[in-house]
C-alpha angles and dihedrals in degrees: 000000000000090000090052094049095048103034109023108026095070089054093051090049091050092048090049091058096044100047101052094050092038138020104009092102094037093237095109092051089053093049095051105031112019095087090058091061130238097301095035089052091057090048090050092052091050089052089051090051091051092049090046091053097047096046094043091049090052092044096049092048092046090052090049097051094043097038088231107148101153122066096243094054092040094052094043090054092047103037106022109205089354090074088095090067090057093046093053091048091045092052091050091050091045092055091046095050094044091049090052098046093043092054093040092052090055094046092046092052092049095047098042103036105019092240125136111275091238088068091062093046093049090045090054091050093048095050093046090049092053094048095046090049093058093046139208102339095050091045093051092051095047094045092049093049093047091047089056090053089047091053091051091050095049092046090052090048091051094049095045092048089056092045091054102030105017095129092048093050093047090048092053092053093044095046103046132067127223107279128218128264100040093123092049091045092052094049094046093045092052092042099067096032089057087063085085092060093103088052092065099045091102087072094063100049092109097055114118105179143042090244091059094046097046094039093051090048093053091046089049092058091056095041092053098048104040096078090046092054092049091048094047092051091048090052089059087077086082099034126180099006093059090065090074095049115111089218109023092187091059091050092051092047091051091051093051091054094208106134095188093055091045091053092047091049092051091051091048091049091051088051090053089056088055091047095050095045092046096050094046094047091044087057089056090050091050089051090052090046088057089053091052091049091053089063094042097257138115122236108245111249093228090060093065098071091037092055092044096049092041094055092044091051092049091050094049095046093045092048091050100042103034103030092244092156093059093040095052095035088060087062096046092113092054091048090053092053091047093054092046089051099044102032116015100043096041091049094050092049117023093019093054092044093050094046090049092048090055095052 
């Protein structure tokens, strides 16, 4: 149990944040890796997993030696006065992700259960409010449990895809060469997803050694990317048509014609929206808690769900009324470069040097 808490739990928390705002529907995998072909896409995902592992290992160790477990403290230690650049970019990404998952939760509820979309959105808000109220320990337990269910679901999807379309998948991999751009795709994909690193630092507070911090970071890279690899390979059953599908996961589920798996997958995907929103908004609460501590006070517990639900509501309303999703999504490439410049590169240079100097 101690091994799980120190070495594996941070990875499951990180994967929980990445998947809901990213590859749960399959669309993000298509955007970043489809042009590299079936084999190139797998190579790109493996590159992303390697970058995830290295940067998370450096980040977890940096947080341990500096005692910086909220994103404001972490970025001030890493960037000095430049921490404001990260915070602005993080807030933009936060609003984008929350807008997407809020809208997606409503659409998923309407499509899967025939209920008004507002029911899904309110359900998302309610679950996030409950989890943020109970704090870090409850969040870690729920995210770990849901990640286990997610792994089971993706493994089942992978196996069933091969049972139904094994010849088609094998034919795709035998008949296509490695495309170009897989290295670039892997680096860019990991670049903006690593922006959520400070949001998972609450999961590494109990680490007491460099071995634990670095080991959990390397494990986290593998934990985050394995379901994506399985999902990407399964999607090759419908290659190349699935690349044009708005929701590739829905197209694959329809082709499998297994209603029970489709229903389970929809429930799991809804849970990933809750996971992602909870972890990101908990990071905001932890940042506010640090502000309260600086003036010798404690953040009231009732403020946590209020802050979380308030920010989520603002993101959803803004995304719907003002087209924030389209506006920010058009600058996704720039956001990726910003996070590589102000988080990934500083961590792999100054962060590693400082952590080593404090051994």
